[in-house]
Tab-separated table of C-alpha atoms in Angstrom:
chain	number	residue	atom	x	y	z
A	1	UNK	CA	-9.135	-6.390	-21.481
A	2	UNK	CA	-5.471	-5.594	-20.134
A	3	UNK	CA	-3.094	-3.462	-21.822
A	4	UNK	CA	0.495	-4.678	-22.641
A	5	UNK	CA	2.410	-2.156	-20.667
A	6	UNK	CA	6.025	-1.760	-19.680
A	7	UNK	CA	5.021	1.831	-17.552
A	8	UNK	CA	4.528	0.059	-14.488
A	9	UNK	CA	7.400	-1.691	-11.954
A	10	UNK	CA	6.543	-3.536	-9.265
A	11	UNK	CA	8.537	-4.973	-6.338
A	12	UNK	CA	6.828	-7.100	-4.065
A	13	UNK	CA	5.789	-10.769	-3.113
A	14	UNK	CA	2.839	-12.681	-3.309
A	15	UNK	CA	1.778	-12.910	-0.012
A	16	UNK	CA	2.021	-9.519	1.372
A	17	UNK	CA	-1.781	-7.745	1.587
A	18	UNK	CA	-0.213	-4.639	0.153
A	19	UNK	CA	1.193	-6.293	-2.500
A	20	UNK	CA	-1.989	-7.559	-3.414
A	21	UNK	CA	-3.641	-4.072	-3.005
A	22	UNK	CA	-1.233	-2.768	-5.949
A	23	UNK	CA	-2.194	-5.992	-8.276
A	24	UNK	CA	-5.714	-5.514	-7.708
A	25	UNK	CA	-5.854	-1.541	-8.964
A	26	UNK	CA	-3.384	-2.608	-12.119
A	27	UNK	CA	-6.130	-5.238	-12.698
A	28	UNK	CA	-9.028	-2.339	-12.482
A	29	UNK	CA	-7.077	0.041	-14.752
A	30	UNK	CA	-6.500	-2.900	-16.970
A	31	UNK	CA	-2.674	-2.428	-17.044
A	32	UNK	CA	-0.224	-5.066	-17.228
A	33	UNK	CA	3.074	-4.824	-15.316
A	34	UNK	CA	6.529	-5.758	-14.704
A	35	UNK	CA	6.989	-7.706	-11.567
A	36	UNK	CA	10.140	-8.254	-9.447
A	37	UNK	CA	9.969	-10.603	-6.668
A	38	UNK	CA	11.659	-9.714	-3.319
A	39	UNK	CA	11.955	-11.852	-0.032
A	40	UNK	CA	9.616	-11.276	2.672
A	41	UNK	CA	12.045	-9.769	5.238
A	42	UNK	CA	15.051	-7.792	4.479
A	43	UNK	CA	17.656	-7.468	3.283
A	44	UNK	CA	16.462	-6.482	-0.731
A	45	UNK	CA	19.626	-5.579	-2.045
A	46	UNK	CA	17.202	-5.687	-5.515
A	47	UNK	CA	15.917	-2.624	-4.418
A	48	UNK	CA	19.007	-0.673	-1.681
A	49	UNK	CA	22.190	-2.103	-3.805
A	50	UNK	CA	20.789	-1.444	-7.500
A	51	UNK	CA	18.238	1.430	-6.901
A	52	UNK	CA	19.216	2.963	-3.842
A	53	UNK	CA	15.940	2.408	-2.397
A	54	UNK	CA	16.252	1.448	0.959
A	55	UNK	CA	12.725	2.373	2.414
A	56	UNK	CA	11.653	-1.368	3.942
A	57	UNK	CA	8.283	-1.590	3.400
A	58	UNK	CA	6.373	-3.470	0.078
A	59	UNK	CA	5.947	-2.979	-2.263
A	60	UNK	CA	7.566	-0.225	-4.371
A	61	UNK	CA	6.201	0.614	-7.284
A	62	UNK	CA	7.635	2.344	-10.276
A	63	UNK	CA	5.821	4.290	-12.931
A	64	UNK	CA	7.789	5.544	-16.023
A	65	UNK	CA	10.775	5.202	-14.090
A	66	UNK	CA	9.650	7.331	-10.762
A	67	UNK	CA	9.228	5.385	-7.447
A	68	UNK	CA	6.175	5.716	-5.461
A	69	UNK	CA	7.055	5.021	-1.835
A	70	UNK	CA	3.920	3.817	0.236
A	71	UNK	CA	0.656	2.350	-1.291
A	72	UNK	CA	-1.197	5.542	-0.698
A	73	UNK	CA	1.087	7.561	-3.177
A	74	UNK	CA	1.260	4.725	-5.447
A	75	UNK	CA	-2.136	4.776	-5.702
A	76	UNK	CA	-2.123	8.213	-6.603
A	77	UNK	CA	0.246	7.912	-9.657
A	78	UNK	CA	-1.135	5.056	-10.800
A	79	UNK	CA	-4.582	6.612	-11.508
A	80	UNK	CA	-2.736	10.220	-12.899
A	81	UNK	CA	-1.169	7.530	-15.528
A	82	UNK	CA	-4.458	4.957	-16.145
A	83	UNK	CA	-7.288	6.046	-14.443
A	84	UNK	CA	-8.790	8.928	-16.419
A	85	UNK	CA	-7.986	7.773	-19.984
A	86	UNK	CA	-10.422	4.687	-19.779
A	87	UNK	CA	-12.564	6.588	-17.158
A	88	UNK	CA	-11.503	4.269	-14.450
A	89	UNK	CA	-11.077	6.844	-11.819
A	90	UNK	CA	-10.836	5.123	-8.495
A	91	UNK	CA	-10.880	9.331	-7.158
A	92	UNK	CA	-14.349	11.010	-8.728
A	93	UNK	CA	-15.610	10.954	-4.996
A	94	UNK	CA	-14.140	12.910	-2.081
A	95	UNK	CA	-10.639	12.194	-3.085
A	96	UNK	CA	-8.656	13.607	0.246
A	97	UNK	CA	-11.474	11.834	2.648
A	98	UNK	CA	-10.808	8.823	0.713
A	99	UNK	CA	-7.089	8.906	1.263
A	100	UNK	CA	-7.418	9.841	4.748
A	101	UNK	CA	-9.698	7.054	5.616
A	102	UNK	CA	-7.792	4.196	3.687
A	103	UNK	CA	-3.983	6.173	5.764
A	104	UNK	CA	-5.833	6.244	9.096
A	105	UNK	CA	-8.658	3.514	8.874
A	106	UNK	CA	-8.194	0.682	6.872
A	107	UNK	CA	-4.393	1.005	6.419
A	108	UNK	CA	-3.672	1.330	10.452
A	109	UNK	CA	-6.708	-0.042	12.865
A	110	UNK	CA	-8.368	-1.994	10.781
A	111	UNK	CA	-5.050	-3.550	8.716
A	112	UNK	CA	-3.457	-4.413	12.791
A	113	UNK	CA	-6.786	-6.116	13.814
A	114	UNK	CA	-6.632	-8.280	10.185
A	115	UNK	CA	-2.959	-8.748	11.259
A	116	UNK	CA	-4.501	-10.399	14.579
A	117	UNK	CA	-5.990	-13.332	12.678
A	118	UNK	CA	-2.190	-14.388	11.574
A	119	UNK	CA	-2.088	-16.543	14.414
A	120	UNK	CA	-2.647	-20.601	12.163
A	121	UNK	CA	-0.526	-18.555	9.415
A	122	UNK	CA	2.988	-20.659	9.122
A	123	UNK	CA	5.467	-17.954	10.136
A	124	UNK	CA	8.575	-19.158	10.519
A	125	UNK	CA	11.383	-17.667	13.030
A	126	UNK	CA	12.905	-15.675	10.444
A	127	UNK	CA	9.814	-13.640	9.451
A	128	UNK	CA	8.725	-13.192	13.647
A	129	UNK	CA	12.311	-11.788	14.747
A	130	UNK	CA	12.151	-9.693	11.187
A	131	UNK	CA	8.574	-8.220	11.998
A	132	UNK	CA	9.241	-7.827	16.096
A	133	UNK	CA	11.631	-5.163	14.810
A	134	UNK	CA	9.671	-4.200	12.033
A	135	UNK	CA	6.493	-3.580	14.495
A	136	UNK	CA	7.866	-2.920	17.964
A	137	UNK	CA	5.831	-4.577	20.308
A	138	UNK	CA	3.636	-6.802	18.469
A	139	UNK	CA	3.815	-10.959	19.523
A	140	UNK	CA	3.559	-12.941	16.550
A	141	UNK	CA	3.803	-16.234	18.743
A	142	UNK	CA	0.541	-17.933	17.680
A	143	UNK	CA	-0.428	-18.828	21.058
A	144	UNK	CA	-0.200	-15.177	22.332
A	145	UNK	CA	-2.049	-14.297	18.882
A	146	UNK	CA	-4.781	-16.913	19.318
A	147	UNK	CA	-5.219	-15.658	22.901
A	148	UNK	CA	-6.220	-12.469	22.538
A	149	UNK	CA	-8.442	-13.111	19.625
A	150	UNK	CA	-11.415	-12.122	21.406
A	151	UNK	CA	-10.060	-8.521	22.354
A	152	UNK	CA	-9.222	-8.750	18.331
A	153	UNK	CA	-12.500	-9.213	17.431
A	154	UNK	CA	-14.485	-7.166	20.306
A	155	UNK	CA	-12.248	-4.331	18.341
A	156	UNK	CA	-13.392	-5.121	14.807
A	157	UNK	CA	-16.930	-5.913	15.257
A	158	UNK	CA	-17.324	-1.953	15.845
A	159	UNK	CA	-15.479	-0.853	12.282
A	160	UNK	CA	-17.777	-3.819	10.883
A	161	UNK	CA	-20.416	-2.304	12.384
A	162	UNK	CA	-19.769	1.129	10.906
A	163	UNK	CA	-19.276	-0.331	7.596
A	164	UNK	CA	-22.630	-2.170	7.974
A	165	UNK	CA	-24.242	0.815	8.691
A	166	UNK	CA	-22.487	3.183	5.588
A	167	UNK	CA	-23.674	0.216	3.195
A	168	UNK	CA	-27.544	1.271	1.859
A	169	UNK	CA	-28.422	0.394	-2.314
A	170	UNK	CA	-25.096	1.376	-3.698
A	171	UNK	CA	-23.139	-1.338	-4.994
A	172	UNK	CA	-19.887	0.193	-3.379
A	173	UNK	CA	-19.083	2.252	-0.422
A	174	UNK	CA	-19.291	5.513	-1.918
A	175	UNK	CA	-21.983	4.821	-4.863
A	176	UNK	CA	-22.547	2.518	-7.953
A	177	UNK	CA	-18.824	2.380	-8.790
A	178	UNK	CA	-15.590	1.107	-6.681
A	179	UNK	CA	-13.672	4.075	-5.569
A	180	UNK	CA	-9.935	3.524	-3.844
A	181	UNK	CA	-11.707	3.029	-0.783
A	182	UNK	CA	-13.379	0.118	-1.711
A	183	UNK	CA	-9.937	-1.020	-2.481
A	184	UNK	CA	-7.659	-0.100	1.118
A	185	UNK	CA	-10.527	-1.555	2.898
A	186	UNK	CA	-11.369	-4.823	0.905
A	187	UNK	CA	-7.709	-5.430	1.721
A	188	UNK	CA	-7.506	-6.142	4.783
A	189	UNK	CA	-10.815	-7.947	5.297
A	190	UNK	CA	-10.334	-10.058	1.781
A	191	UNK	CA	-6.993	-11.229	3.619
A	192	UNK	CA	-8.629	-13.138	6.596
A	193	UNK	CA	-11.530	-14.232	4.518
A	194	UNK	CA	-9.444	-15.893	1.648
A	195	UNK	CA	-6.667	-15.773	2.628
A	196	UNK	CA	-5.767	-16.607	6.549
A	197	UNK	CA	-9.277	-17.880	6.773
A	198	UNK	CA	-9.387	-17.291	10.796
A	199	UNK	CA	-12.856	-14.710	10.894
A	200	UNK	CA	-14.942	-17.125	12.050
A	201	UNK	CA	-18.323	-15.942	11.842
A	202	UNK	CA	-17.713	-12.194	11.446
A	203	UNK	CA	-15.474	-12.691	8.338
A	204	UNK	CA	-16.371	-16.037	7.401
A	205	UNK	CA	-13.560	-18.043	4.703
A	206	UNK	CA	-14.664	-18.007	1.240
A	207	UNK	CA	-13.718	-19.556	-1.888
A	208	UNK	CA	-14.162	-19.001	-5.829
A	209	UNK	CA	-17.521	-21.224	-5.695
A	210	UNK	CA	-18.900	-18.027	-3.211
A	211	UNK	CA	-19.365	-15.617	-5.731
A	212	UNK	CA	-23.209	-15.020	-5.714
A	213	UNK	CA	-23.109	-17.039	-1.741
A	214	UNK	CA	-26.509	-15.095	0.156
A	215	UNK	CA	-24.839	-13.635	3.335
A	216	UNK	CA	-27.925	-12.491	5.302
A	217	UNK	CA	-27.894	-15.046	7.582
A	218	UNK	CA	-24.844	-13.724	8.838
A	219	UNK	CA	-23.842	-10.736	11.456
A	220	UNK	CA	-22.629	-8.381	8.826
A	221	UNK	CA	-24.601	-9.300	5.829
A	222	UNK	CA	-24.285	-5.920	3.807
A	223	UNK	CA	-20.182	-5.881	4.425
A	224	UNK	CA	-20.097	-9.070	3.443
A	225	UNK	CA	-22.181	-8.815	0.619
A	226	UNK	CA	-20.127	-5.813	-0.381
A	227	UNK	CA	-16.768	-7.835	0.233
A	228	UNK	CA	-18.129	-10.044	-2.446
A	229	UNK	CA	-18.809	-7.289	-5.193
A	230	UNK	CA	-15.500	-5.711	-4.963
A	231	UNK	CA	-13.863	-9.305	-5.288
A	232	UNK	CA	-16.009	-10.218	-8.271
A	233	UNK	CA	-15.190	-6.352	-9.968
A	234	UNK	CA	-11.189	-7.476	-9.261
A	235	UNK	CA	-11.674	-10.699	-11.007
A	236	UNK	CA	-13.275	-9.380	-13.702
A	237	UNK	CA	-10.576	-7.352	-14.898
A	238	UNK	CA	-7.468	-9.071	-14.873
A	239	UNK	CA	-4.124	-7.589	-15.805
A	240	UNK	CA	-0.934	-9.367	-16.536
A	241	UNK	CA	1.865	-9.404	-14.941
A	242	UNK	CA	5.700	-10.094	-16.196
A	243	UNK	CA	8.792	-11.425	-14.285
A	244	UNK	CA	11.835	-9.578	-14.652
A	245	UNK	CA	15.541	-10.349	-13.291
A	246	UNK	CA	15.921	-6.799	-11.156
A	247	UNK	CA	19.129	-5.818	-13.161
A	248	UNK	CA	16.725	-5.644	-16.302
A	249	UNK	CA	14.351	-4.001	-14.256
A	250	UNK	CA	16.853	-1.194	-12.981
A	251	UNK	CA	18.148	-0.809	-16.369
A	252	UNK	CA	14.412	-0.313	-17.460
A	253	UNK	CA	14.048	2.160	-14.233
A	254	UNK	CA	16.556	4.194	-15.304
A	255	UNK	CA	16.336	4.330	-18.460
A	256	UNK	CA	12.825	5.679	-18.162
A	257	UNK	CA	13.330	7.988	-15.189
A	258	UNK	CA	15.992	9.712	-17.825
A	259	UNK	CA	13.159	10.717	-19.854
A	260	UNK	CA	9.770	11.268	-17.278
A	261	UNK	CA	12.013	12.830	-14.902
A	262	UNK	CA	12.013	16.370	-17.013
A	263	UNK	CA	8.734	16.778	-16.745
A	264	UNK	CA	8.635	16.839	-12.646
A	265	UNK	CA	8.444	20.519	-11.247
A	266	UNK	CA	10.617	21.419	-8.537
A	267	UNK	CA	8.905	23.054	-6.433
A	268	UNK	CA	9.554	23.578	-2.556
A	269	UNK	CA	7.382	25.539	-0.260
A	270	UNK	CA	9.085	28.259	1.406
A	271	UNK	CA	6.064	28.651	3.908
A	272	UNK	CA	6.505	24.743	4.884
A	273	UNK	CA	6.477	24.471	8.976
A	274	UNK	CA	9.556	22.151	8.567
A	275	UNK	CA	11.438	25.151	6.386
A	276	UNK	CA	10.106	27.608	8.656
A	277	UNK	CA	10.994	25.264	11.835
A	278	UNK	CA	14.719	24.954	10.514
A	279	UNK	CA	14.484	20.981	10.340
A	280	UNK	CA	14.941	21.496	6.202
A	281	UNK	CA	16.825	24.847	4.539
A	282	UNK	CA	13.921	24.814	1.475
A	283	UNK	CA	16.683	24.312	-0.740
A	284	UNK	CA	16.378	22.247	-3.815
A	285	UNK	CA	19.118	18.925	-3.841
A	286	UNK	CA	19.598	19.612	0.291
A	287	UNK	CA	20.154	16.165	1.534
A	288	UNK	CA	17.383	14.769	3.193
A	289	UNK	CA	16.344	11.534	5.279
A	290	UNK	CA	12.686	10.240	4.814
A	291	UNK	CA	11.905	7.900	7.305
A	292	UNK	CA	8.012	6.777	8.176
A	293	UNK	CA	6.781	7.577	11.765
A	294	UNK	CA	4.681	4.261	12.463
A	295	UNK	CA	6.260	1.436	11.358
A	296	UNK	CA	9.518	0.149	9.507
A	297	UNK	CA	11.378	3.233	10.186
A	298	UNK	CA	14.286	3.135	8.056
A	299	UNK	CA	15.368	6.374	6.192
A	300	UNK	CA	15.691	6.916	2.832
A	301	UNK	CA	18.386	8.876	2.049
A	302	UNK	CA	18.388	11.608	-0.703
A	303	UNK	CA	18.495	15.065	-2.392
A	304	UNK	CA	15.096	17.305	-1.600
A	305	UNK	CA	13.521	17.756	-5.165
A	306	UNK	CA	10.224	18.718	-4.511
A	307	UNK	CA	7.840	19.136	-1.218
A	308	UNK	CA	4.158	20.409	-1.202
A	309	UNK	CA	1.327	19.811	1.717
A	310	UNK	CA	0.776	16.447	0.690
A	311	UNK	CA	4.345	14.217	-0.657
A	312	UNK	CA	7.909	15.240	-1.116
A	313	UNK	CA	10.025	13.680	-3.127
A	314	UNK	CA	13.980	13.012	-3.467
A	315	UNK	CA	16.455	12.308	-6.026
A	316	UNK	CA	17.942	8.784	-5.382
A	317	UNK	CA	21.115	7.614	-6.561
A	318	UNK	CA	21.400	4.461	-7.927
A	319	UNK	CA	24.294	1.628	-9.165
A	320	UNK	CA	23.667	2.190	-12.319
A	321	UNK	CA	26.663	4.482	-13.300
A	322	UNK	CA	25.474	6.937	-10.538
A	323	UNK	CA	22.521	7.642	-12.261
A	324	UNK	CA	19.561	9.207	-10.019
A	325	UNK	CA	15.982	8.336	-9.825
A	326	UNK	CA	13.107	10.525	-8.677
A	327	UNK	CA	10.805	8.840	-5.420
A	328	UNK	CA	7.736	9.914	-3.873
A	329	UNK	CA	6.536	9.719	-0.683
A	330	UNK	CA	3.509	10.975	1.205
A	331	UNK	CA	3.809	13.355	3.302
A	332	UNK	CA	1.286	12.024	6.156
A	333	UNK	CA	2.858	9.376	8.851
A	334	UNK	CA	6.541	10.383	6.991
A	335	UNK	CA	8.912	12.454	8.959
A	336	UNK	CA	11.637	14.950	6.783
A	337	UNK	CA	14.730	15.900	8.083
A	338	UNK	CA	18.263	16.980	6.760
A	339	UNK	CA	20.605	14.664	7.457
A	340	UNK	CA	22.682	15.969	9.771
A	341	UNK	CA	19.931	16.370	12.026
A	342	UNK	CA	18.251	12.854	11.000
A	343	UNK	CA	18.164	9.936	13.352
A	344	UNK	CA	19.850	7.803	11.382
């Protein structure tokens, strides 16, 4: 059973796989949601005119009024808030190797070779000159795409392989219950399978009527079978989510970032390498550009609040009668600099 909940802001759209990632952890917590639909390229002026949130990447999600930049450090907040109430911890298991491997596994190879199977997806010309600069020097001309599917797939077959091999009598990766890694890798793989239904044999197209489908006939029986158990756990708790207009969803933003905001600690590390390199002065409200190192790099400008080993965040200021907001970003594959020192 979902809970009726008005904590949770989330701006995305349907078809993006991260998107999806975020619905399917509100759905294991049980939470229902406030959803604001964006376009699929930019600009979002829902998010850079209102909030002041001009990060590029989906989705964005809001809890109690914070922003969580990046699905890694929504993920985070999102089981602080839900997870350990209703002991639905998606982090009881090797918490920091879980993150690392969803950052710089399933979020980054494995996510680019899913991204290889786009090529019968109907992407118009808008979306391929948007994601060309999004993802310098990636073709998404379906012919190209289509082309160099076996490369694609002589590349996956050996992280299928090493999921194959992980996979023994637990239900889930890392035991009898789905951790966050079950999640960040199901992603990607869940995406061809149901979604751009292009795996062929390795990750063959499935439908609702495949629920209980035997798949030992097949290369990767045990990922497969695996796929299918984390699928079935995400339909089996469904959350619900709301549409809002995003001026009543910046009002509600605000409004609640007035009151959660108090209880952040700021707290900047004097010892940091980038305050003992000179890139930042350690200073709380310096202004600061956040800008991510792999892909969509597009700074998010705002006043240094808080920085540990593993996020920082920034106050943002938004439309709303200058009003700031608190966002969070991870600290891996994110690059901090003042501003007047900030490629900008």
């Amino acid at each position: 059973m979902s809970s009726s909940n008005s904590r949770v802001v989330v701006y995305g759209y349907a078809s993006s796989p991260f998107f999806q990632k975020i619905g399917a952890l509100l759905n294991h917590y049980g939470v229902d949601w406030t959803l604001v639909e964006v376009p699929p390229v930019m600009p979002r002026p829902m998010l850079s005119k209102l909030l002041g949130i001009t990060y590029r990447r989906i989705p964005v999600v809001f809890v109690d009024g914070h922003a969580y930049v990046d699905t890694s450090a929504a993920a985070i907040a999102l089981d602080r808030a839900f997870g350990s109430s209703n002991n639905k911890s998606l982090f009881d298991t090797m918490a920091s190797l879980q993150l690392q491997l969803a950052v710089n596994w399933a979020e980054s190879p494995i996510f680019r070779l899913s991204a290889g199977h786009l090529f019968k997806a109907p992407l118009n010309d808008t979306f391929i000159k948007d994601r060309k600069s999004f993802m310098p020097g990636a073709s998404f001309e379906p012919a190209k795409m289509e082309a160099n599917i076996p490369f694609v797939r002589s590349q996956l077959v050996t992280h299928l392989e090493a999921v194959e091999s992980h996979l023994s009598s637990s239900k889930f990766l890392l035991g009898d219950r789905p951790q966050y890694l079950d999640f960040a890798l199901f992603t990607p793989l869940n995406w061809v399978q149901t979604q751009l239904k292009t795996g062929d044999d390795l990750l063959p197209p499935v439908s609702s009527k495949d629920g209980d489908k035997d798949w030992s006939s097949f290369r990767f029986p045990k990922t497969l079978t695996w796929l299918a158990a984390v699928r079935k756990h995400i339909a089996a708790n469904k959350a619900k989510s709301t549409k809002s207009s995003p001026e009543d969803a910046a009002k509600l933003i605000v409004s609640q970032s007035a009151t959660s905001s108090s209880s952040v600690q700021s707290k900047i590390d004097p010892k940091d390498p980038l305050v003992k390199g000179g890139w930042i002065n350690g200073q709380s409200g310096q202004t600061v550009a956040v800008t991510p190192t792999d892909t969509g790099r597009v700074p998010q400008v705002g006043n240094l609040f808080a920085l540990d080993n593993t996020s920082v965040t920034i106050k943002v200021k938004t439309a709303l009668d200058g009003k700031d907001i608190l966002a969070t970003f991870p600290r891996l594959n994110f690059d901090i600099r003042a501003v007047d020192s900030a490629k900008l």
